PDB file of C-alpha atoms and ligand atoms in Angstrom:
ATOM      1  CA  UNK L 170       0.000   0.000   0.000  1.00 47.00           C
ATOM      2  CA  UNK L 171       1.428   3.445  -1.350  1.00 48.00           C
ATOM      3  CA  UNK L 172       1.637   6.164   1.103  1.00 50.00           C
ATOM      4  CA  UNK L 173      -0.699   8.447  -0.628  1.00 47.00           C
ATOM      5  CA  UNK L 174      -3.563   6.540   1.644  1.00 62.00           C
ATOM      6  CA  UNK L 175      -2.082   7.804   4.427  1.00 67.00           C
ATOM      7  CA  UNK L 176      -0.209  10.753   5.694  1.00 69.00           C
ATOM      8  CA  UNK L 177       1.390  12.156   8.393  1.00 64.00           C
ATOM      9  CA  UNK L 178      -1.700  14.208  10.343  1.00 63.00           C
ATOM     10  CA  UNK L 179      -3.993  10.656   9.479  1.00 64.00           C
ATOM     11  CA  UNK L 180      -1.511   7.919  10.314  1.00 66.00           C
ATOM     12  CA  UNK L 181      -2.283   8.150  14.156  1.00 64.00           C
ATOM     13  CA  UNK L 182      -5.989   7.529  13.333  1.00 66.00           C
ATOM     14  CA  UNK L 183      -5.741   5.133  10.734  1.00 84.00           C
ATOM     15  CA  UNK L 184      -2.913   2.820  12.120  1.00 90.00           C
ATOM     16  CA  UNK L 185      -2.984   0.208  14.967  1.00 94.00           C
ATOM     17  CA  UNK L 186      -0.284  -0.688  17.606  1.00 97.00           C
ATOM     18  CA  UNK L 187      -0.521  -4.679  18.817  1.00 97.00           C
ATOM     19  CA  UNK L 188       1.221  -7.401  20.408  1.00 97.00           C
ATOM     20  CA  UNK L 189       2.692  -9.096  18.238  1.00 98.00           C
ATOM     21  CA  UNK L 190       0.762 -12.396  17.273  1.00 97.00           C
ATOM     22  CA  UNK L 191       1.629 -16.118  16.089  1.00 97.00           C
ATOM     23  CA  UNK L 192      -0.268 -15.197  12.941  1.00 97.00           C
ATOM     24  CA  UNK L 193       2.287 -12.043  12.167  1.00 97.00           C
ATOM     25  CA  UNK L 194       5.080 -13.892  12.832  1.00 98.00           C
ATOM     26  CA  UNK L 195       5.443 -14.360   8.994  1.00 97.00           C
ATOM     27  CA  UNK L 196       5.512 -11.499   8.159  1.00 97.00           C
ATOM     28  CA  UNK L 197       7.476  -9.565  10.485  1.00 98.00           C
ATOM     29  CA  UNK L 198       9.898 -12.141   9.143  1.00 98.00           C
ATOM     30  CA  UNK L 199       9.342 -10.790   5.849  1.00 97.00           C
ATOM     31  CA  UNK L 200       9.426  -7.369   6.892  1.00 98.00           C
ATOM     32  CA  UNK L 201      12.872  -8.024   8.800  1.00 97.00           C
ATOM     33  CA  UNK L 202      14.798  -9.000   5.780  1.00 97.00           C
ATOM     34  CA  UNK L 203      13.649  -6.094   3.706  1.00 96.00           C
ATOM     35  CA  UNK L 204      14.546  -3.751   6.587  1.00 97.00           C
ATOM     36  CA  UNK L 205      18.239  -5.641   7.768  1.00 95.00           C
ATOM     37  CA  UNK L 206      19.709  -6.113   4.402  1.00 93.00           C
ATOM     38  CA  UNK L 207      23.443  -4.877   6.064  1.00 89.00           C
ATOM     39  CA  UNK L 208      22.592  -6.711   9.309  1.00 91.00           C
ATOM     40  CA  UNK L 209      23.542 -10.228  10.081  1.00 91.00           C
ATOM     41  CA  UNK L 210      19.937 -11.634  11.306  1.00 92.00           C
ATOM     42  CA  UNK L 211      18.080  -9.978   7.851  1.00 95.00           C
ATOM     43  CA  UNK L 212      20.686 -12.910   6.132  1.00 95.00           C
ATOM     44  CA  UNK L 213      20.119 -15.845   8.048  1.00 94.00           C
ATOM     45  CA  UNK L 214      16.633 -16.859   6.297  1.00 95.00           C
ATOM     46  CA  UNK L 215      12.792 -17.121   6.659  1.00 96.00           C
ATOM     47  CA  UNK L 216      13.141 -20.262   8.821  1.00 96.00           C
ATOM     48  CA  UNK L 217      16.003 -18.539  10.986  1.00 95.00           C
ATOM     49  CA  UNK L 218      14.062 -15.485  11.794  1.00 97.00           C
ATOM     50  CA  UNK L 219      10.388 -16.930  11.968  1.00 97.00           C
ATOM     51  CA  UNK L 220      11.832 -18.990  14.706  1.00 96.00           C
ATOM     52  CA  UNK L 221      13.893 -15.925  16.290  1.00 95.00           C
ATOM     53  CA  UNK L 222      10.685 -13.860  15.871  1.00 97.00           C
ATOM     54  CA  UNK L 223       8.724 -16.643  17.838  1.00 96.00           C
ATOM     55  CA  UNK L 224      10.310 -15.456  21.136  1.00 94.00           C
ATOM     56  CA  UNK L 225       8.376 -12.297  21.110  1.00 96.00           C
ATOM     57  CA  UNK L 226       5.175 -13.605  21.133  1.00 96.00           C
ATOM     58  CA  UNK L 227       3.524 -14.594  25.108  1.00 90.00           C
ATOM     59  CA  UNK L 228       7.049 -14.550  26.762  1.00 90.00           C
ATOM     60  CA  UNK L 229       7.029 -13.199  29.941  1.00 86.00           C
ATOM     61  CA  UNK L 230      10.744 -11.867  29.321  1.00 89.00           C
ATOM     62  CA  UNK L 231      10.411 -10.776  26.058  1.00 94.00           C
ATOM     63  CA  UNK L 232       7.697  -8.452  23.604  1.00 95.00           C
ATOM     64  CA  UNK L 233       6.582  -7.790  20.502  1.00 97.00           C
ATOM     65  CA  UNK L 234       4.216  -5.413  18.741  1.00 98.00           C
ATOM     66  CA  UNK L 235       3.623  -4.296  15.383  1.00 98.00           C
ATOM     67  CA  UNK L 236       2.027  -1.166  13.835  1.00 97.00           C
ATOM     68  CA  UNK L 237      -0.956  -3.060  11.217  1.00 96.00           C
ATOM     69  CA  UNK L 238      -2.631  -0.389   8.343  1.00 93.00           C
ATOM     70  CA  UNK L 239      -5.650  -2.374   6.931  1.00 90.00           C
ATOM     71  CA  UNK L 240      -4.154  -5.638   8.458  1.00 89.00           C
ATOM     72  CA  UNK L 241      -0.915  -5.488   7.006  1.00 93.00           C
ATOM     73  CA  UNK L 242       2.076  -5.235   8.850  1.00 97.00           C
ATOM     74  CA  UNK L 243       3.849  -2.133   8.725  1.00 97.00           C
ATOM     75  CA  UNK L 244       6.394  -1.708  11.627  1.00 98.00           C
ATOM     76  CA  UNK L 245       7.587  -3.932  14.493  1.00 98.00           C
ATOM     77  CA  UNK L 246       9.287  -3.541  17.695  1.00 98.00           C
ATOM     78  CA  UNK L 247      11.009  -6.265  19.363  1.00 98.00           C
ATOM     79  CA  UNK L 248      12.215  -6.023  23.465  1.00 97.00           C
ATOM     80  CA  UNK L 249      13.220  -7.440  26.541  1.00 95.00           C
ATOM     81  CA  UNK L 250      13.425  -7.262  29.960  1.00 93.00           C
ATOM     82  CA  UNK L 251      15.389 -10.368  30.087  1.00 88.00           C
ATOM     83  CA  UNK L 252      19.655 -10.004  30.288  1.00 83.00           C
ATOM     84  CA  UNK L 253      19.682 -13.066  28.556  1.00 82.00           C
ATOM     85  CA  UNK L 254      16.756 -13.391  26.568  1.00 82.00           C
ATOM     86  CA  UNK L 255      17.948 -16.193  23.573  1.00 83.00           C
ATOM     87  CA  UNK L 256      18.508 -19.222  26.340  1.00 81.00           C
ATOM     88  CA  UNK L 257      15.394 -20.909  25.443  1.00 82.00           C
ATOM     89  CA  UNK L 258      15.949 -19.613  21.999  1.00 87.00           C
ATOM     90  CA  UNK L 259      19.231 -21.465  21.775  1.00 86.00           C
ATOM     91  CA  UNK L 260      18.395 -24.051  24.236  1.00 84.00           C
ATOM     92  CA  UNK L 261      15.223 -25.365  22.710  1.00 86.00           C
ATOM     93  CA  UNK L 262      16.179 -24.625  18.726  1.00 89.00           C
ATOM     94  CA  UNK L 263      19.689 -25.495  19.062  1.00 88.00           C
ATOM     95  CA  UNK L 264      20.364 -28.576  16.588  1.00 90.00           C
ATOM     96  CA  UNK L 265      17.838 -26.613  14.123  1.00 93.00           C
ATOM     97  CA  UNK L 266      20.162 -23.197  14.620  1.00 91.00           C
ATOM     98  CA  UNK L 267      23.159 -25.216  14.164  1.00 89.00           C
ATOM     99  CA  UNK L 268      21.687 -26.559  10.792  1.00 93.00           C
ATOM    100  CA  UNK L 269      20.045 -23.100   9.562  1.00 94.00           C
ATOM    101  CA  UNK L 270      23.679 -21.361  10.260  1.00 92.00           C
ATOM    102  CA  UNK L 271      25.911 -23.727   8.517  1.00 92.00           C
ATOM    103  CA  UNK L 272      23.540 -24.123   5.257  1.00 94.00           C
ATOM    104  CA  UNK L 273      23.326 -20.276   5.445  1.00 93.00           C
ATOM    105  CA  UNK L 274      27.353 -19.894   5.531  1.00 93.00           C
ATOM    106  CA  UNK L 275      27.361 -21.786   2.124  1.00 94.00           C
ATOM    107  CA  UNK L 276      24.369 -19.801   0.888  1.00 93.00           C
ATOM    108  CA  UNK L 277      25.418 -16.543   1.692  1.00 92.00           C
ATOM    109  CA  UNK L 278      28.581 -14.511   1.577  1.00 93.00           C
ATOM    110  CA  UNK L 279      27.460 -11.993   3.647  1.00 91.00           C
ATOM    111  CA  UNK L 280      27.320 -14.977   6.549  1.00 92.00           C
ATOM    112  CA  UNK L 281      30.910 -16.194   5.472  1.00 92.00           C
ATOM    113  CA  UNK L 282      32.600 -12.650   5.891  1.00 88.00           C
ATOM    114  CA  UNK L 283      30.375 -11.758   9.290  1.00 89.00           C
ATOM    115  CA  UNK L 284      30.176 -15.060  11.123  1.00 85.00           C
ATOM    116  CA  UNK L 285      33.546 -14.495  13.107  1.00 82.00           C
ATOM    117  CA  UNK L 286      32.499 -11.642  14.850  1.00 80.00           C
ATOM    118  CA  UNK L 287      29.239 -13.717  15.639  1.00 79.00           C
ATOM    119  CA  UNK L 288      31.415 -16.123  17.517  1.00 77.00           C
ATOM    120  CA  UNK L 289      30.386 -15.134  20.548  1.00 78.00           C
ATOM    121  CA  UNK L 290      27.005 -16.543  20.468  1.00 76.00           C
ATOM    122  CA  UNK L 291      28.076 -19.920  20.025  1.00 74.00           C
ATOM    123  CA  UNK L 292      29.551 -19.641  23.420  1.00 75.00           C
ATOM    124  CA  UNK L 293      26.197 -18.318  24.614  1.00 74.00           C
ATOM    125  CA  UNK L 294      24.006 -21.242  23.035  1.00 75.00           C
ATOM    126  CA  UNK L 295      26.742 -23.397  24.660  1.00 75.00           C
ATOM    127  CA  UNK L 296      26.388 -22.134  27.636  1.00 75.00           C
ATOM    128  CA  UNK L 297      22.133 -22.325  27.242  1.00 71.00           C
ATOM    129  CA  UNK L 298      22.323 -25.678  26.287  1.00 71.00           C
ATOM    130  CA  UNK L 299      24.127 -27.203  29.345  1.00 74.00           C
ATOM    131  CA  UNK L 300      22.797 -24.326  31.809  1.00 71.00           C
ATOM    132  CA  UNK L 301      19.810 -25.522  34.343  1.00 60.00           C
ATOM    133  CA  UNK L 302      17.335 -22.165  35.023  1.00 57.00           C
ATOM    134  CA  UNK L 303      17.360 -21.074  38.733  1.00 53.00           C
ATOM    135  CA  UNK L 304      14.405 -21.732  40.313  1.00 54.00           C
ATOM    136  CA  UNK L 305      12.965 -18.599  41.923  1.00 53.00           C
ATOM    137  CA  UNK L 306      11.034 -18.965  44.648  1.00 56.00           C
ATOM    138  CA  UNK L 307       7.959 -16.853  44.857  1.00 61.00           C
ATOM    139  CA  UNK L 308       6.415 -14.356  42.148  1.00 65.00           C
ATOM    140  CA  UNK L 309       7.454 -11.483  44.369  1.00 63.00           C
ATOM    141  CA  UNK L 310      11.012 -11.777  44.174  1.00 59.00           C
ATOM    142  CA  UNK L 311      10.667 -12.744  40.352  1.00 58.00           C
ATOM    143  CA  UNK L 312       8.701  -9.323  39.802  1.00 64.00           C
ATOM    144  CA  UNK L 313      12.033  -7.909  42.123  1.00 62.00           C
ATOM    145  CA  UNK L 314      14.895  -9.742  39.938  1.00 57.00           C
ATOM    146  CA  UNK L 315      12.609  -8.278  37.229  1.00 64.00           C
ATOM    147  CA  UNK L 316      12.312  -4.227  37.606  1.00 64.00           C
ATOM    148  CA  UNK L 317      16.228  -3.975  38.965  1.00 68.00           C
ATOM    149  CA  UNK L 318      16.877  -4.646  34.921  1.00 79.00           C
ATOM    150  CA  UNK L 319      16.633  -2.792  32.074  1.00 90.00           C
ATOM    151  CA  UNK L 320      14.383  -3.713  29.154  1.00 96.00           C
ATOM    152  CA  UNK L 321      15.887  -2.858  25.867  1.00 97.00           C
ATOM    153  CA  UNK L 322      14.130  -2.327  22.616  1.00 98.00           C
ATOM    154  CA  UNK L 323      16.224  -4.684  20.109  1.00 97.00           C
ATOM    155  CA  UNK L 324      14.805  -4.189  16.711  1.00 97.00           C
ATOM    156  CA  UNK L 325      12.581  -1.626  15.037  1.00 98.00           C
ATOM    157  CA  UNK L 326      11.607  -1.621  11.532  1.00 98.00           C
ATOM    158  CA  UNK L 327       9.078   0.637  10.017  1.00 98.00           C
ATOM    159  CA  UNK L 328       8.284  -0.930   6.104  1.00 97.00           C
ATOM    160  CA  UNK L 329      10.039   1.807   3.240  1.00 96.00           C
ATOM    161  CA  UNK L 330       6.498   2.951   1.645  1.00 94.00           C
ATOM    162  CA  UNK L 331       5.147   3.989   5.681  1.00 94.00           C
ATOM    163  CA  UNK L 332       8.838   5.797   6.737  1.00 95.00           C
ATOM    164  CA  UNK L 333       8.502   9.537   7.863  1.00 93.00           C
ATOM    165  CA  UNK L 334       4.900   9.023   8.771  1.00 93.00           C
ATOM    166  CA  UNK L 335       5.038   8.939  12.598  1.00 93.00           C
ATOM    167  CA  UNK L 336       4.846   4.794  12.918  1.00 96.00           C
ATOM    168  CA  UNK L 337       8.254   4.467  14.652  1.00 97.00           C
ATOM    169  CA  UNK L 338       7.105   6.997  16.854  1.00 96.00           C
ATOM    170  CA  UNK L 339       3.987   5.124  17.759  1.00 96.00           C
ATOM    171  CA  UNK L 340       5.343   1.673  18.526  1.00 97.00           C
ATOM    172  CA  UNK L 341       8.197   3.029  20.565  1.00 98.00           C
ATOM    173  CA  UNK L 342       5.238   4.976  22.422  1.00 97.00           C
ATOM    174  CA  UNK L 343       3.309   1.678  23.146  1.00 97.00           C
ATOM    175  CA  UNK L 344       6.481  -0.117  24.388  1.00 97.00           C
ATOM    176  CA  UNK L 345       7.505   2.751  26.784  1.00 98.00           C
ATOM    177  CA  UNK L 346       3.819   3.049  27.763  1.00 97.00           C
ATOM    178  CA  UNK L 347       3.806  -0.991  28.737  1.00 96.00           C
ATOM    179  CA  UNK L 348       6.823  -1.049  30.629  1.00 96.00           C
ATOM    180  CA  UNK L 349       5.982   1.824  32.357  1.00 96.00           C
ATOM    181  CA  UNK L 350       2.725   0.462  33.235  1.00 95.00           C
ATOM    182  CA  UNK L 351       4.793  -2.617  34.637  1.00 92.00           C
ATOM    183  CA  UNK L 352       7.024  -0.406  37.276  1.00 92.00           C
ATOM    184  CA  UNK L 353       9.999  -0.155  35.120  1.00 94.00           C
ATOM    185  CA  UNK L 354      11.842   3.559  35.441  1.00 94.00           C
ATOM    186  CA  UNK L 355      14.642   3.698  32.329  1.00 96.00           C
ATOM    187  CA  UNK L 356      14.471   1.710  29.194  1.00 97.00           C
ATOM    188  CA  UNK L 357      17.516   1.430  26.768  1.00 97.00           C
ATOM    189  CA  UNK L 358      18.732   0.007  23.140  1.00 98.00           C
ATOM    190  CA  UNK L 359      21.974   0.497  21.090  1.00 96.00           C
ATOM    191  CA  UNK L 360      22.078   1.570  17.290  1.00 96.00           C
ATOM    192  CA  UNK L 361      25.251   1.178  15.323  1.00 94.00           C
ATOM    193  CA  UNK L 362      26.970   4.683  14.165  1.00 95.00           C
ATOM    194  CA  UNK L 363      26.553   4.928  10.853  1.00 94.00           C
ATOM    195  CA  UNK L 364      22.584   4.135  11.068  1.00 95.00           C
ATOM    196  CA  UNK L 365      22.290   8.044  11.265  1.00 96.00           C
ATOM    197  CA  UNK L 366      18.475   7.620  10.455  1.00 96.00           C
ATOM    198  CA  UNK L 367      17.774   5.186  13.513  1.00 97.00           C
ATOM    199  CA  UNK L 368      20.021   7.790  15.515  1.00 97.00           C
ATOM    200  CA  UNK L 369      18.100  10.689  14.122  1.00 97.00           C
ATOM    201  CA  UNK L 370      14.724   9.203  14.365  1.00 97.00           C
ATOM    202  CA  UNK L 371      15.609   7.651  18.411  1.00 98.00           C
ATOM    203  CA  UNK L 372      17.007  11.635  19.622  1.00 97.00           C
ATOM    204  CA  UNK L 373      13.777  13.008  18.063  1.00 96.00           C
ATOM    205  CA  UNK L 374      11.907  10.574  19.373  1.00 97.00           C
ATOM    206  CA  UNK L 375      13.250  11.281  22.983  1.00 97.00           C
ATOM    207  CA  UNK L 376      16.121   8.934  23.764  1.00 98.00           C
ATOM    208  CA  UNK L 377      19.135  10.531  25.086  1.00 97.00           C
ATOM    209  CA  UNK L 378      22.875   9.379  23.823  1.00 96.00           C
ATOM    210  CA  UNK L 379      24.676   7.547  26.775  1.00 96.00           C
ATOM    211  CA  UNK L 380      27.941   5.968  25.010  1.00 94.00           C
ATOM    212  CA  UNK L 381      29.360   5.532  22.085  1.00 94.00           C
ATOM    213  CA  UNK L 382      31.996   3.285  20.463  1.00 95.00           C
ATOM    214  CA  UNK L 383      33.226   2.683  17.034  1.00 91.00           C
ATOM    215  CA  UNK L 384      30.929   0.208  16.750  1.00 90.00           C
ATOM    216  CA  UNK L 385      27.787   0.659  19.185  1.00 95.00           C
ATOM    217  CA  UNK L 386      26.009   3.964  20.337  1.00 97.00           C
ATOM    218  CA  UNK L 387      24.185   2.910  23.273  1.00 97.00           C
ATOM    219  CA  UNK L 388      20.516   5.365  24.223  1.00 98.00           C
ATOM    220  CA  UNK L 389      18.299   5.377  27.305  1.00 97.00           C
ATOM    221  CA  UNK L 390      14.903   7.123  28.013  1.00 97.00           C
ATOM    222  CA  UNK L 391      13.391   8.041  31.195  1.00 96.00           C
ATOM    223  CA  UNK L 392      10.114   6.764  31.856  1.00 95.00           C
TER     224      UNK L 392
HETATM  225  C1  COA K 558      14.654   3.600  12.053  1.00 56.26           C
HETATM  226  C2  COA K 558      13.246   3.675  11.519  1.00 56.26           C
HETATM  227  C3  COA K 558      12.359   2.678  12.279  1.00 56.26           C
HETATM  228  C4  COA K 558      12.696   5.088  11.774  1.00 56.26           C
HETATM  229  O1  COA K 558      11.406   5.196  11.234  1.00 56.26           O
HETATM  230  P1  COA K 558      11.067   6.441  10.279  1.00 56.26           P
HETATM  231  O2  COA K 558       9.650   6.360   9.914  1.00 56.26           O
HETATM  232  O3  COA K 558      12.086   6.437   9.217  1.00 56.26           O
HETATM  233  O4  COA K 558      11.311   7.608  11.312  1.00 56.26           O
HETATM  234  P2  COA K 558      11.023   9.157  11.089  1.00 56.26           P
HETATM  235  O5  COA K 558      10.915   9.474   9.626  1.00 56.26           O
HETATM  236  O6  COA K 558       9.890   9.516  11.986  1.00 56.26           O
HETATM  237  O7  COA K 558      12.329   9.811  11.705  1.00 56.26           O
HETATM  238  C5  COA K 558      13.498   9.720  11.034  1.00 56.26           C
HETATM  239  C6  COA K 558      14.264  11.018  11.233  1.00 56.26           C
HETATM  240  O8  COA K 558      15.508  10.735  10.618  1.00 56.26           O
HETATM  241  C7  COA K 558      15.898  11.840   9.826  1.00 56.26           C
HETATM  242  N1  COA K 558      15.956  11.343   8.453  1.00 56.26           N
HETATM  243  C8  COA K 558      14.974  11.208   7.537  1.00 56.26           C
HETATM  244  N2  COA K 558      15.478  10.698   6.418  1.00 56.26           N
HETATM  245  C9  COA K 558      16.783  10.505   6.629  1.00 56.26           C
HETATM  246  C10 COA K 558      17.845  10.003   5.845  1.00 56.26           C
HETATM  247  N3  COA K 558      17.642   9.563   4.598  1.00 56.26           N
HETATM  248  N4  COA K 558      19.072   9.948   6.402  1.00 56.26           N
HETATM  249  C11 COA K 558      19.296  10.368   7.651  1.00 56.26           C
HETATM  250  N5  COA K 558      18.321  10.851   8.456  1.00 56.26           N
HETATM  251  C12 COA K 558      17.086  10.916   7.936  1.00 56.26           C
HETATM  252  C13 COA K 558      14.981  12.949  10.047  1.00 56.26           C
HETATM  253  O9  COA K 558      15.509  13.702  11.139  1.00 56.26           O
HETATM  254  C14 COA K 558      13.727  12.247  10.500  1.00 56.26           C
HETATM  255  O10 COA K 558      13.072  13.093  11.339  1.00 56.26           O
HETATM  256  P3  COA K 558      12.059  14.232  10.712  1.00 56.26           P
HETATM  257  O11 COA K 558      10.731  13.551  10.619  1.00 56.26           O
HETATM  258  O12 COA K 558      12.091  15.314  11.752  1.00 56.26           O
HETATM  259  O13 COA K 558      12.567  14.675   9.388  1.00 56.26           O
HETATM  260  C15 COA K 558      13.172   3.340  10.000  1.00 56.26           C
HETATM  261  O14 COA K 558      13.946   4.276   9.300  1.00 56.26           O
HETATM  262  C16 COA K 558      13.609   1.924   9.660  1.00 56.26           C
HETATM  263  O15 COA K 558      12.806   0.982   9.686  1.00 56.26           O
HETATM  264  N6  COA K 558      14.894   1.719   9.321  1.00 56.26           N
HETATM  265  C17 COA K 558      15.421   0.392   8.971  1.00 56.26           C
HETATM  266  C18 COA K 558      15.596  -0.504  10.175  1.00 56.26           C
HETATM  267  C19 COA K 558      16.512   0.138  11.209  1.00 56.26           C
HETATM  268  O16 COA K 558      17.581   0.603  10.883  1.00 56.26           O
HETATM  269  N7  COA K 558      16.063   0.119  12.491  1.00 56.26           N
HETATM  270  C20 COA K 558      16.807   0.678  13.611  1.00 56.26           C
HETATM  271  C21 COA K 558      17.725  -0.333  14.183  1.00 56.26           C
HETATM  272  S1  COA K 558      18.542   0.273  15.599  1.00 56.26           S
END
C-alpha cells in the first residue's frame, strides 16, 4: 500500500499498535529481511528469523508489537526485559540453529565474511544448552529480579512505503507506555553509528545518547 492513503496528520488515526501475534510472525519475518539487508539476522533466512521472531510472542521476558494499516504489517518492535533473553531460543532450537547457520554460511557470503564476529554466540548457546534455570522462589522476588533490569528495545523496523509518517514513533510509544505500566523507570537500546536515520529518528523521538563506540552507540529514556 502506497503512502498516498495515508499521511502524516492521518496515520495516528488510521494505524494500529498490537502485540505481536503467532499469525504475524510471517511477516514480520518478511518485513525483517527487507529492513536488515546490512545486518547479520536480515541474512540468516525465513526459517532462521520466523523462529527468532517466535520469542516475542507470550514470553514473559520478552515483547513484541507491530504497527498493522488495513491488516498489514507495517512496523515492528522487538524487546526485553530479560539479560539473557535467547537461552530458550538457543536451548530449545539449538540442533535446528546449528543446521540453519551452517547451510546459510554456504548460501550466503554476507554470513561467510560476518560469522567471526558472531562467535560469541556460540559460546552463549553453549552455555544455554548445558545451563539448568534457577528456580525462583515466589512471584514477588521474580517481579524484584525483574524491575532492577533494564528492558531494551532490540529491533525496530518501520516498512520503506510507511517511513517519515510517525509509525516508529507510535510503537516506541506503546512499548515505553507498557513497561511503564509494569514499574519499570529507564528503558535502553543500542544503534550502530553509521545508522544516522535510527540515531536521528531515536534523539527526536526522545532517547538521550549515553555511550558511544566505534561500533555501538548505546541510548536510554526516562520513563
Ligand atoms: C529507524 C526507523 C524505524 C525510523 O522510522 P522512520 O519512519 O524512518 O522515522 P522518522 O521518519 O519519523 O524519523 C526519522 C528522522 O531521521 C531523519 N531522516 C529522515 N530521512 C533521513 C535520511 N535519509 N538519512 C538520515 N536521516 C534521515 C529525520 O531527522 C527524520 O526526522 P524528521 O521527521 O524530523 O525529518 C526506520 O527508518 C527503519 O525501519 N529503518 C530500517 C531498520 C533500522 O535501521 N532500524 C533501527 C535499528 S537500531
Amino acid at each position: 500500500m502506497p503512502n498516498n492513503s495515508l499521511n502524516y496528520h492521518n496515520c495516528k488515526c488510521n494505524i494500529d499498535v498490537m502485540h505481536l501475534q503467532s499469525q504475524d510472525i510471517p511477516l514480520v519475518a518478511r518485513l525483517y529481511k527487507r529492513s536488515f539487508q546490512n545486518h547479520f539476522l536480515g541474512h540468516m533466512g525465513h526459517k532462521f528469523l520466523t523462529l527468532f521472531i517466535s520469542e516475542f510472542v507470550n514470553s514473559d521476558a520478552n515483547s513484541g508489537y507491530v504497527a498493522k494499516y488495513r491488516n498489514e504489517v507495517i512496523g515492528f518492535v522487538l524487546a526485553t526485559t530479560s539479560d539473557n533473553p535467547f537461552r530458550e531460543f538457543y536451548r530449545d532450537n539449538f540442533m535446528t540453529l546449528v543446521y540453519l547457520t551452517i547451510s546459510r554460511f554456504f548460501k550466503d557470503s554476507f554470513i561467510r565474511s560476518h560469522i567471526t564476529k558472531r562467535l560469541g554466540h556460540v559460546h552463549v548457546a553453549l552455555k544455554a544448552l548445558f545451563s539448568f534455570s534457577v528456580r525462583v522462589r515466589d512471584s514477588r522476588e521474580k517481579q524484584e529480579i525483574c524491575l532492577s533490569r533494564q528492558p531494551r528495545l532490540l529491533a525496530l523496523a518501520v516498512d520503506r512505503s510507511y517511513r517519515g509518517l510517525g509509525v516508529a514513533n507510535e510503537l516506541t510509544a506503546e512499548f515505553c507506555r507498557e513497561m511503564k505500566e509494569l514499574g519499570f523507570k529507564k528503558v535502553g537500546l543500542s544503534a550502530l553509528p553509521w545508522n544516522q536515520r535510527a540515531i536521528s529518528f531515536y534523539i527526536k523521538d526522545g532517547w538521550e545518547k549515553e555511550e558511544a563506540s566505534e561500533t555501538s552507540i548505546s541510548f536510554s529514556r526516562l520513563l
